[in-house]
Tab-separated table of C-alpha atoms and ligand atoms in Angstrom:
chain	number	residue	atom	x	y	z
A	1	MET	CA	16.710	15.304	12.940
A	2	LYS	CA	13.682	17.318	12.388
A	3	LEU	CA	10.534	15.215	12.096
A	4	TYR	CA	7.664	17.241	10.987
A	5	ARG	CA	5.105	15.536	13.068
A	6	GLY	CA	1.696	16.616	14.241
A	7	HIS	CA	0.926	19.655	12.006
A	8	ALA	CA	-1.484	17.861	9.627
A	9	LEU	CA	-5.004	18.976	8.870
A	10	ILE	CA	-7.538	16.466	9.573
A	11	ARG	CA	-11.148	16.526	8.197
A	12	PRO	CA	-13.522	14.944	10.516
A	13	ASP	CA	-16.523	15.128	8.291
A	14	LEU	CA	-14.598	12.937	5.774
A	15	GLN	CA	-14.472	9.371	7.510
A	16	ALA	CA	-12.500	6.478	6.441
A	17	HIS	CA	-13.676	3.521	8.620
A	18	ILE	CA	-10.697	1.108	9.048
A	19	TYR	CA	-11.533	-2.338	10.086
A	20	SER	CA	-8.925	-3.932	12.244
A	21	ARG	CA	-10.626	-7.200	12.296
A	22	ALA	CA	-10.131	-7.336	8.466
A	23	LEU	CA	-6.666	-6.435	8.491
A	24	LEU	CA	-5.961	-8.791	11.147
A	25	ASN	CA	-7.799	-11.591	9.497
A	26	ASN	CA	-6.244	-10.929	6.206
A	27	ALA	CA	-2.795	-11.026	7.740
A	28	MET	CA	-3.557	-14.306	9.313
A	29	ASN	CA	-5.194	-15.718	6.171
A	30	LEU	CA	-2.237	-14.867	4.085
A	31	LYS	CA	0.258	-16.263	6.728
A	32	ARG	CA	-1.806	-19.607	6.524
A	33	LEU	CA	-0.773	-20.080	2.787
A	34	CYS	CA	2.978	-20.084	3.927
A	35	ALA	CA	5.014	-22.754	5.581
A	36	PRO	CA	5.333	-22.467	9.407
A	37	GLY	CA	8.117	-20.086	10.224
A	38	THR	CA	7.739	-18.117	6.929
A	39	ARG	CA	8.133	-14.306	8.080
A	40	PHE	CA	5.333	-11.866	7.253
A	41	CYS	CA	6.192	-8.366	6.068
A	42	ALA	CA	3.348	-5.799	6.051
A	43	VAL	CA	3.800	-3.271	3.479
A	44	VAL	CA	2.543	-0.073	4.683
A	45	LYS	CA	3.980	2.414	2.163
A	46	ALA	CA	1.951	5.141	0.657
A	47	ASN	CA	0.079	5.927	4.014
A	48	ALA	CA	-0.624	2.169	4.164
A	49	TYR	CA	-2.160	2.057	0.960
A	50	GLY	CA	-4.482	4.871	2.026
A	51	HIS	CA	-5.642	3.206	5.277
A	52	GLY	CA	-3.422	5.503	7.559
A	53	LEU	CA	0.094	4.588	8.297
A	54	HIS	CA	-0.241	5.236	12.036
A	55	GLU	CA	-3.544	3.372	12.263
A	56	VAL	CA	-2.595	0.366	10.504
A	57	VAL	CA	0.772	-0.022	12.170
A	58	ASN	CA	-1.020	0.379	15.644
A	59	VAL	CA	-3.505	-2.385	14.495
A	60	LEU	CA	-0.752	-4.751	13.227
A	61	GLN	CA	1.701	-4.330	15.943
A	62	GLY	CA	-0.064	-6.748	18.135
A	63	ALA	CA	-0.476	-9.255	15.207
A	64	ASP	CA	1.824	-11.977	14.039
A	65	VAL	CA	3.721	-9.521	11.845
A	66	ASP	CA	7.529	-9.626	11.497
A	67	PHE	CA	8.366	-6.693	9.292
A	68	PHE	CA	6.752	-3.366	8.156
A	69	ALA	CA	7.873	-2.248	4.908
A	70	VAL	CA	7.870	1.510	3.923
A	71	ALA	CA	9.004	3.251	0.765
A	72	SER	CA	11.138	5.902	2.350
A	73	PHE	CA	13.391	6.707	5.178
A	74	TYR	CA	10.951	9.163	6.463
A	75	GLU	CA	8.044	7.041	6.875
A	76	ALA	CA	10.315	4.410	8.708
A	77	ILE	CA	11.425	7.278	11.265
A	78	HIS	CA	7.697	8.136	11.603
A	79	ILE	CA	7.058	4.643	13.021
A	80	ALA	CA	10.222	3.830	14.280
A	81	GLU	CA	9.171	4.736	17.829
A	82	MET	CA	5.611	3.004	17.612
A	83	VAL	CA	7.065	-0.283	16.544
A	84	HIS	CA	8.852	-2.437	19.180
A	85	ARG	CA	8.612	-6.124	18.207
A	86	GLN	CA	8.717	-6.039	14.272
A	87	SER	CA	11.798	-4.824	12.115
A	88	ILE	CA	11.368	-1.902	9.553
A	89	LEU	CA	12.406	-2.216	6.031
A	90	ILE	CA	12.892	0.771	3.730
A	91	LEU	CA	12.421	-0.321	0.057
A	92	GLU	CA	14.117	2.657	-1.378
A	93	PRO	CA	17.737	2.161	-1.700
A	94	LEU	CA	20.090	3.991	0.559
A	95	ILE	CA	22.505	5.989	-1.704
A	96	GLU	CA	25.985	7.269	-1.554
A	97	GLY	CA	25.872	10.732	-0.405
A	98	ALA	CA	22.980	10.250	1.716
A	99	PRO	CA	22.939	12.618	4.732
A	100	PRO	CA	25.105	10.878	7.335
A	101	ASP	CA	22.400	11.649	10.094
A	102	GLN	CA	20.164	9.418	8.033
A	103	VAL	CA	22.773	6.680	7.958
A	104	PHE	CA	23.216	6.932	11.807
A	105	ALA	CA	19.483	7.129	12.417
A	106	CYS	CA	19.035	3.932	10.525
A	107	ALA	CA	21.627	2.006	12.356
A	108	HIS	CA	20.210	3.590	15.768
A	109	TYR	CA	16.714	2.440	14.982
A	110	ASP	CA	18.050	-1.005	13.708
A	111	LEU	CA	16.309	-0.369	10.352
A	112	HIS	CA	16.584	-2.557	7.498
A	113	CYS	CA	18.006	-0.709	4.497
A	114	VAL	CA	18.482	-1.464	0.788
A	115	ALA	CA	21.867	-1.010	-0.889
A	116	ALA	CA	21.611	-0.813	-4.736
A	117	SER	CA	25.296	-0.245	-5.594
A	118	LEU	CA	28.785	-0.877	-4.510
A	119	GLU	CA	29.385	2.654	-4.010
A	120	ALA	CA	26.522	3.051	-1.624
A	121	VAL	CA	28.085	0.112	0.546
A	122	THR	CA	31.338	1.744	0.462
A	123	TYR	CA	29.981	5.035	1.532
A	124	VAL	CA	27.919	3.519	4.647
A	125	ALA	CA	30.842	1.342	5.576
A	126	GLY	CA	33.090	4.573	5.554
A	127	LEU	CA	30.594	6.618	7.675
A	128	LEU	CA	30.309	3.758	10.378
A	129	ALA	CA	33.894	2.721	10.292
A	130	GLY	CA	35.549	2.854	13.819
A	131	GLY	CA	32.215	3.028	15.463
A	132	ILE	CA	30.058	0.190	17.300
A	133	GLN	CA	27.016	0.690	15.137
A	134	VAL	CA	25.876	-1.828	12.824
A	135	LEU	CA	23.641	-1.489	9.904
A	136	ASN	CA	21.191	-4.102	8.428
A	137	LEU	CA	21.259	-4.154	4.594
A	138	HIS	CA	19.189	-6.070	2.065
A	139	LEU	CA	20.306	-6.443	-1.487
A	140	ASN	CA	17.624	-6.478	-4.195
A	141	VAL	CA	18.850	-8.569	-7.043
A	142	GLU	CA	17.674	-7.936	-10.511
A	143	SER	CA	15.608	-10.864	-11.987
A	144	GLY	CA	13.624	-9.346	-14.494
A	145	MET	CA	11.537	-6.448	-12.780
A	146	GLY	CA	13.731	-4.008	-14.377
A	147	ARG	CA	13.566	-1.370	-11.691
A	148	CYS	CA	16.172	-0.874	-8.802
A	149	GLY	CA	17.487	-4.407	-8.658
A	150	VAL	CA	21.162	-4.954	-8.799
A	151	GLU	CA	22.716	-7.129	-11.508
A	152	GLU	CA	24.125	-10.353	-10.151
A	153	ALA	CA	27.794	-9.754	-10.686
A	154	CYS	CA	27.523	-6.511	-8.827
A	155	ALA	CA	25.434	-8.059	-6.086
A	156	ALA	CA	28.014	-10.698	-5.670
A	157	GLU	CA	30.739	-8.152	-5.067
A	158	MET	CA	28.379	-6.072	-2.726
A	159	ILE	CA	27.969	-9.271	-0.500
A	160	ARG	CA	31.667	-9.772	-0.370
A	161	ARG	CA	32.161	-6.160	0.749
A	162	ILE	CA	29.406	-6.501	3.246
A	163	ASP	CA	30.674	-9.651	4.753
A	164	ALA	CA	34.058	-7.917	5.174
A	165	CYS	CA	32.904	-4.958	7.130
A	166	PRO	CA	32.246	-5.330	10.750
A	167	ASN	CA	29.781	-2.456	10.605
A	168	LEU	CA	27.625	-3.999	8.088
A	169	ARG	CA	25.272	-7.012	8.180
A	170	LEU	CA	23.871	-8.961	5.366
A	171	ALA	CA	20.313	-9.084	6.564
A	172	GLY	CA	18.446	-10.108	3.415
A	173	ILE	CA	18.584	-10.739	-0.312
A	174	TYR	CA	15.401	-10.277	-2.264
A	175	THR	CA	13.790	-9.700	-5.591
A	176	HIS	CA	10.629	-8.444	-6.985
A	177	PHE	CA	8.098	-9.893	-9.673
A	178	ALA	CA	6.913	-7.857	-12.499
A	179	THR	CA	4.085	-9.938	-13.489
A	180	ALA	CA	2.998	-12.231	-10.537
A	181	ASP	CA	-0.697	-10.660	-10.803
A	182	GLU	CA	-1.309	-11.711	-14.369
A	183	ASP	CA	-2.765	-15.139	-15.288
A	184	ASP	CA	0.313	-16.057	-17.357
A	185	HIS	CA	2.983	-16.959	-14.812
A	186	SER	CA	5.584	-17.854	-17.450
A	187	TYR	CA	7.656	-14.672	-16.925
A	188	ALA	CA	7.366	-14.829	-12.830
A	189	ARG	CA	8.675	-18.407	-13.134
A	190	ASP	CA	11.597	-17.251	-15.291
A	191	GLN	CA	12.349	-14.671	-12.535
A	192	LEU	CA	12.203	-17.160	-9.925
A	193	LYS	CA	14.611	-19.489	-11.800
A	194	ARG	CA	16.994	-16.575	-12.185
A	195	PHE	CA	16.789	-15.574	-8.358
A	196	ASN	CA	17.209	-19.314	-7.447
A	197	GLY	CA	20.286	-19.605	-9.444
A	198	PHE	CA	21.850	-16.527	-7.744
A	199	LEU	CA	20.790	-17.809	-4.389
A	200	ASP	CA	22.588	-21.332	-5.109
A	201	ARG	CA	25.787	-19.755	-6.514
A	202	MET	CA	26.056	-17.526	-3.623
A	203	HIS	CA	25.338	-20.327	-0.998
A	204	LEU	CA	22.826	-17.821	0.452
A	205	ARG	CA	20.443	-20.605	1.752
A	206	ALA	CA	23.028	-21.931	4.031
A	207	ARG	CA	23.126	-18.658	5.780
A	208	PRO	CA	20.109	-18.694	8.405
A	209	ASP	CA	20.835	-15.009	9.436
A	210	VAL	CA	20.120	-13.814	5.723
A	211	LEU	CA	16.582	-13.439	5.000
A	212	VAL	CA	15.544	-14.445	1.419
A	213	HIS	CA	12.286	-12.856	0.199
A	214	ALA	CA	10.484	-12.453	-3.118
A	215	ALA	CA	6.818	-12.635	-3.095
A	216	ASN	CA	4.367	-9.750	-3.011
A	217	SER	CA	0.747	-10.287	-2.546
A	218	ALA	CA	0.092	-11.960	-5.868
A	219	ALA	CA	3.037	-14.322	-5.581
A	220	THR	CA	2.077	-15.099	-1.907
A	221	ILE	CA	-1.209	-16.208	-2.927
A	222	LYS	CA	-0.196	-18.058	-6.164
A	223	MET	CA	3.467	-19.066	-5.932
A	224	PRO	CA	3.961	-21.077	-2.942
A	225	ASP	CA	7.567	-21.973	-4.196
A	226	ALA	CA	8.589	-18.217	-4.111
A	227	HIS	CA	7.614	-17.696	-0.450
A	228	PHE	CA	11.180	-18.435	0.810
A	229	ASP	CA	11.989	-16.920	4.539
A	230	MET	CA	9.380	-13.952	4.187
A	231	VAL	CA	6.494	-12.859	2.292
A	232	ARG	CA	5.930	-9.044	1.533
A	233	CYS	CA	2.149	-8.353	1.289
A	234	GLY	CA	0.644	-5.112	0.416
A	235	VAL	CA	-2.644	-4.929	-1.235
A	236	SER	CA	-3.999	-8.321	0.020
A	237	LEU	CA	-3.460	-7.182	3.438
A	238	TYR	CA	-5.945	-4.398	2.841
A	239	GLY	CA	-8.367	-7.014	1.414
A	240	TYR	CA	-7.855	-7.128	-2.370
A	241	TYR	CA	-6.392	-9.286	-4.930
A	242	SER	CA	-3.988	-7.452	-7.189
A	243	ARG	CA	-6.861	-7.975	-9.668
A	244	PRO	CA	-10.357	-9.252	-9.219
A	245	MET	CA	-9.816	-13.163	-8.878
A	246	ALA	CA	-12.035	-15.949	-9.293
A	247	ASN	CA	-11.643	-18.947	-6.964
A	248	ALA	CA	-8.934	-17.331	-4.826
A	249	PRO	CA	-7.438	-19.686	-2.275
A	250	VAL	CA	-7.449	-17.171	0.419
A	251	ARG	CA	-10.182	-14.986	2.056
A	252	LEU	CA	-9.555	-11.385	1.991
A	253	GLU	CA	-11.926	-8.618	3.554
A	254	PRO	CA	-11.598	-4.959	2.503
A	255	ALA	CA	-10.250	-2.926	5.372
A	256	MET	CA	-11.560	0.557	4.529
A	257	LYS	CA	-14.864	2.245	3.898
A	258	LEU	CA	-14.943	5.976	2.955
A	259	GLN	CA	-18.054	7.944	3.964
A	260	ALA	CA	-19.121	11.576	3.900
A	261	PRO	CA	-22.396	13.430	4.725
A	262	ILE	CA	-24.843	15.111	2.702
A	263	THR	CA	-24.125	19.066	3.208
A	264	GLN	CA	-26.917	20.295	0.891
A	265	LEU	CA	-30.103	19.130	-0.610
A	266	LYS	CA	-31.663	21.132	-3.591
A	267	ARG	CA	-34.202	20.714	-6.648
A	268	ILE	CA	-32.995	20.872	-10.076
A	269	ALA	CA	-35.512	21.373	-12.799
A	270	ALA	CA	-35.604	19.347	-15.753
A	271	GLY	CA	-33.421	20.740	-18.440
A	272	GLU	CA	-31.150	22.714	-15.926
A	273	SER	CA	-27.358	21.746	-16.043
A	274	VAL	CA	-25.143	20.494	-13.219
A	275	SER	CA	-21.582	21.542	-12.332
A	276	TYR	CA	-18.597	22.586	-14.420
A	277	GLY	CA	-18.964	22.270	-18.204
A	278	ARG	CA	-22.595	21.505	-18.125
A	279	SER	CA	-21.782	17.803	-18.639
A	280	PHE	CA	-25.126	16.850	-17.066
A	281	MET	CA	-28.575	18.231	-18.089
A	282	ALA	CA	-31.457	16.979	-15.669
A	283	PRO	CA	-33.690	14.903	-17.709
A	284	ARG	CA	-36.301	15.264	-14.958
A	285	ASP	CA	-37.069	17.497	-12.012
A	286	THR	CA	-34.252	16.090	-9.851
A	287	THR	CA	-33.205	16.096	-6.185
A	288	ALA	CA	-29.479	16.656	-5.877
A	289	ALA	CA	-27.390	16.136	-2.949
A	290	ILE	CA	-24.096	17.914	-2.443
A	291	ILE	CA	-21.303	15.873	-0.810
A	292	PRO	CA	-18.225	17.783	0.600
A	293	LEU	CA	-15.321	15.790	-1.104
A	294	GLY	CA	-13.862	15.927	-4.614
A	295	TYR	CA	-10.742	15.005	-6.536
A	296	ALA	CA	-8.579	16.954	-4.059
A	297	ASP	CA	-9.578	14.088	-1.539
A	298	GLY	CA	-8.812	11.425	-3.859
A	299	TYR	CA	-12.183	10.844	-5.572
A	300	ARG	CA	-11.121	10.886	-9.172
A	301	ARG	CA	-12.441	13.375	-11.548
A	302	CYS	CA	-13.048	10.824	-14.309
A	303	PHE	CA	-15.839	9.480	-12.088
A	304	SER	CA	-17.911	12.307	-13.233
A	305	ASN	CA	-21.333	11.186	-14.565
A	306	ARG	CA	-20.029	7.527	-14.197
A	307	ALA	CA	-19.810	6.369	-10.665
A	308	VAL	CA	-22.427	5.891	-8.141
A	309	MET	CA	-22.493	6.028	-4.333
A	310	LYS	CA	-24.631	4.403	-1.637
A	311	LEU	CA	-27.137	5.576	0.809
A	312	GLY	CA	-27.953	2.708	2.963
A	313	GLU	CA	-29.061	0.137	0.252
A	314	HIS	CA	-29.839	2.827	-2.294
A	315	ILE	CA	-27.741	3.800	-5.164
A	316	ALA	CA	-27.267	7.354	-6.233
A	317	PRO	CA	-25.585	8.321	-9.363
A	318	VAL	CA	-22.892	10.915	-9.520
A	319	ILE	CA	-24.123	13.665	-11.983
A	320	GLY	CA	-22.019	16.335	-13.364
A	321	ARG	CA	-18.278	16.930	-13.005
A	322	VAL	CA	-16.696	15.921	-9.855
A	323	CYS	CA	-15.238	19.200	-8.401
A	324	MET	CA	-12.151	19.891	-6.315
A	325	ASP	CA	-14.202	19.638	-3.106
A	326	GLN	CA	-17.627	18.572	-3.987
A	327	ILE	CA	-19.746	16.064	-5.861
A	328	ILE	CA	-23.462	16.018	-6.735
A	329	LEU	CA	-25.512	13.024	-6.582
A	330	ASP	CA	-28.855	12.210	-8.127
A	331	VAL	CA	-30.853	11.297	-5.011
A	332	THR	CA	-34.241	11.605	-6.548
A	333	ASP	CA	-35.053	7.960	-6.102
A	334	VAL	CA	-33.787	7.611	-2.506
A	335	PRO	CA	-36.637	7.602	-0.108
A	336	GLY	CA	-36.412	9.827	2.905
A	337	VAL	CA	-33.180	11.356	1.926
A	338	ARG	CA	-32.077	14.088	4.653
A	339	LEU	CA	-29.294	16.657	5.161
A	340	GLY	CA	-26.502	15.122	7.019
A	341	GLN	CA	-27.208	11.579	5.946
A	342	ILE	CA	-24.260	9.498	5.538
A	343	VAL	CA	-23.089	8.553	2.001
A	344	THR	CA	-20.708	5.697	1.261
A	345	VAL	CA	-18.381	6.834	-1.260
A	346	ILE	CA	-15.989	3.872	-1.486
A	347	ASP	CA	-17.518	0.651	-0.216
A	348	SER	CA	-15.853	-2.250	1.784
A	349	ASP	CA	-17.478	-4.909	-0.402
A	350	HIS	CA	-15.833	-6.317	-3.553
A	351	ASP	CA	-18.922	-6.496	-5.474
A	352	SER	CA	-20.372	-3.143	-4.428
A	353	PRO	CA	-21.271	-0.857	-7.198
A	354	CYS	CA	-19.149	1.787	-5.381
A	355	GLY	CA	-16.540	-0.921	-4.359
A	356	VAL	CA	-12.703	-0.442	-5.132
A	357	TYR	CA	-12.757	-2.874	-7.989
A	358	ARG	CA	-15.538	-1.139	-9.752
A	359	LEU	CA	-13.821	2.296	-9.310
A	360	ALA	CA	-10.728	1.037	-10.519
A	361	GLU	CA	-12.262	-0.327	-13.629
A	362	LEU	CA	-14.152	2.877	-14.198
A	363	ALA	CA	-10.913	4.908	-13.911
A	364	ASP	CA	-8.979	2.328	-16.169
A	365	THR	CA	-6.600	1.849	-13.406
A	366	ILE	CA	-5.768	-0.746	-10.653
A	367	CYS	CA	-7.240	-1.141	-7.177
A	368	TYR	CA	-3.952	0.196	-5.517
A	369	GLU	CA	-4.526	3.672	-7.165
A	370	ILE	CA	-8.023	4.096	-5.922
A	371	LEU	CA	-6.885	3.120	-2.360
A	372	THR	CA	-3.798	5.278	-2.143
A	373	CYS	CA	-5.601	8.239	-3.514
A	374	VAL	CA	-7.661	8.671	-0.325
A	375	HIS	CA	-6.164	11.708	1.056
A	376	ALA	CA	-4.135	11.850	4.217
A	377	HIS	CA	-6.522	14.563	5.623
A	378	VAL	CA	-9.469	12.078	5.649
A	379	ASN	CA	-10.252	11.371	9.181
A	380	ARG	CA	-9.387	7.433	9.780
A	381	ILE	CA	-11.587	5.825	12.438
A	382	VAL	CA	-10.429	2.420	13.492
A	383	HIS	CA	-12.954	0.009	14.600
B	1	PLP	C1	4.773	-2.384	-2.949
B	1	PLP	C2	5.759	-3.745	-2.923
B	1	PLP	C3	5.430	-4.861	-2.409
B	1	PLP	C4	3.797	-5.071	-2.168
B	1	PLP	O1	3.192	-5.302	-3.349
B	1	PLP	P1	1.530	-5.699	-3.404
B	1	PLP	O2	1.367	-5.965	-4.644
B	1	PLP	O3	0.747	-4.637	-2.936
B	1	PLP	O4	1.601	-7.042	-2.390
B	1	PLP	C5	6.246	-5.803	-2.290
B	1	PLP	N1	7.433	-5.649	-2.282
B	1	PLP	C6	7.922	-4.596	-3.001
B	1	PLP	C7	9.631	-4.671	-3.055
B	1	PLP	C8	7.076	-3.449	-3.109
B	1	PLP	O5	7.622	-2.302	-3.705
């Protein structure tokens, strides 16, 4: 199978510092919220939430992590040979008609796949029939997320079909919450009740070889009775609550800081305009700094004239439109500013004026999107 490795461009001037200590502490602190023996699944989809798939898996390999969850088969294959102790769960369902190579590779690497239809179960059973390979399957039971979960009656039939097939192993049953991050938990509690009902009717808790899992980060932090056999943590592993949280029961440290150098300094006279569309008119004689990064690198265009960056402890506003690969800062008030000076674009502090929560607020989005937007060609430096 062709794997497309090693042809990626990296930009050494754009630096995402990845703090392994933060990742390890977050994993440990999240695990401490769970009963002993609860498995921990590190969700590393979307290039490990923008932190670098390879880098994060490398750091967490040595940690007390039992599973890595990825979105697609291709991500799983990308890390399959790096990971030795942990299992890999592919969240995207395996569909009927999937390339046979893919199904055999999943069995070969002992990957944990998700089946989302009876047809898919029949299809993979047919492919593996007569061989010695066994494929691990997890079922996503619909409890109210309204995405790729399977209705209960169908899930029940799928379980019977899997149990009857020597080449398939029912490795997990799970569900996913739609609102665990919201203050009002009533809908999440209804989902939990539906899921528990299914587990009871199907006697799934009496099967120690079937992993039951439901909790994302928010439910790991706020719903201990949703932990079951394993929790699946994404955003909190990287140091964030799904949304800023007062009095959180767990300490989380942001694991990434994005920095870039000043590549040009120039004077802009009062009354002159800056960047496309002339959305910024210098109200005074201004010292402007150019930073070689833009919306193509994941720094959103809507930050134009709104966000700030940090130079040491000094704050410099973004002036004019964010361009594809360039941003202009007002550094008039930064003493001793110089060419090559390193600027913090996205900070690793919850309360920073250029922290992820603040940027998410400015972009009217969630912290996930700010993190995952950091382009793969940004150089990840692991500390
Ligand atoms: C992305 C994802 C998670 C992780 O969610 P966080 O809110 O980042 O913890 C867990 N489970 C499933 C099924 C997911 O798709």
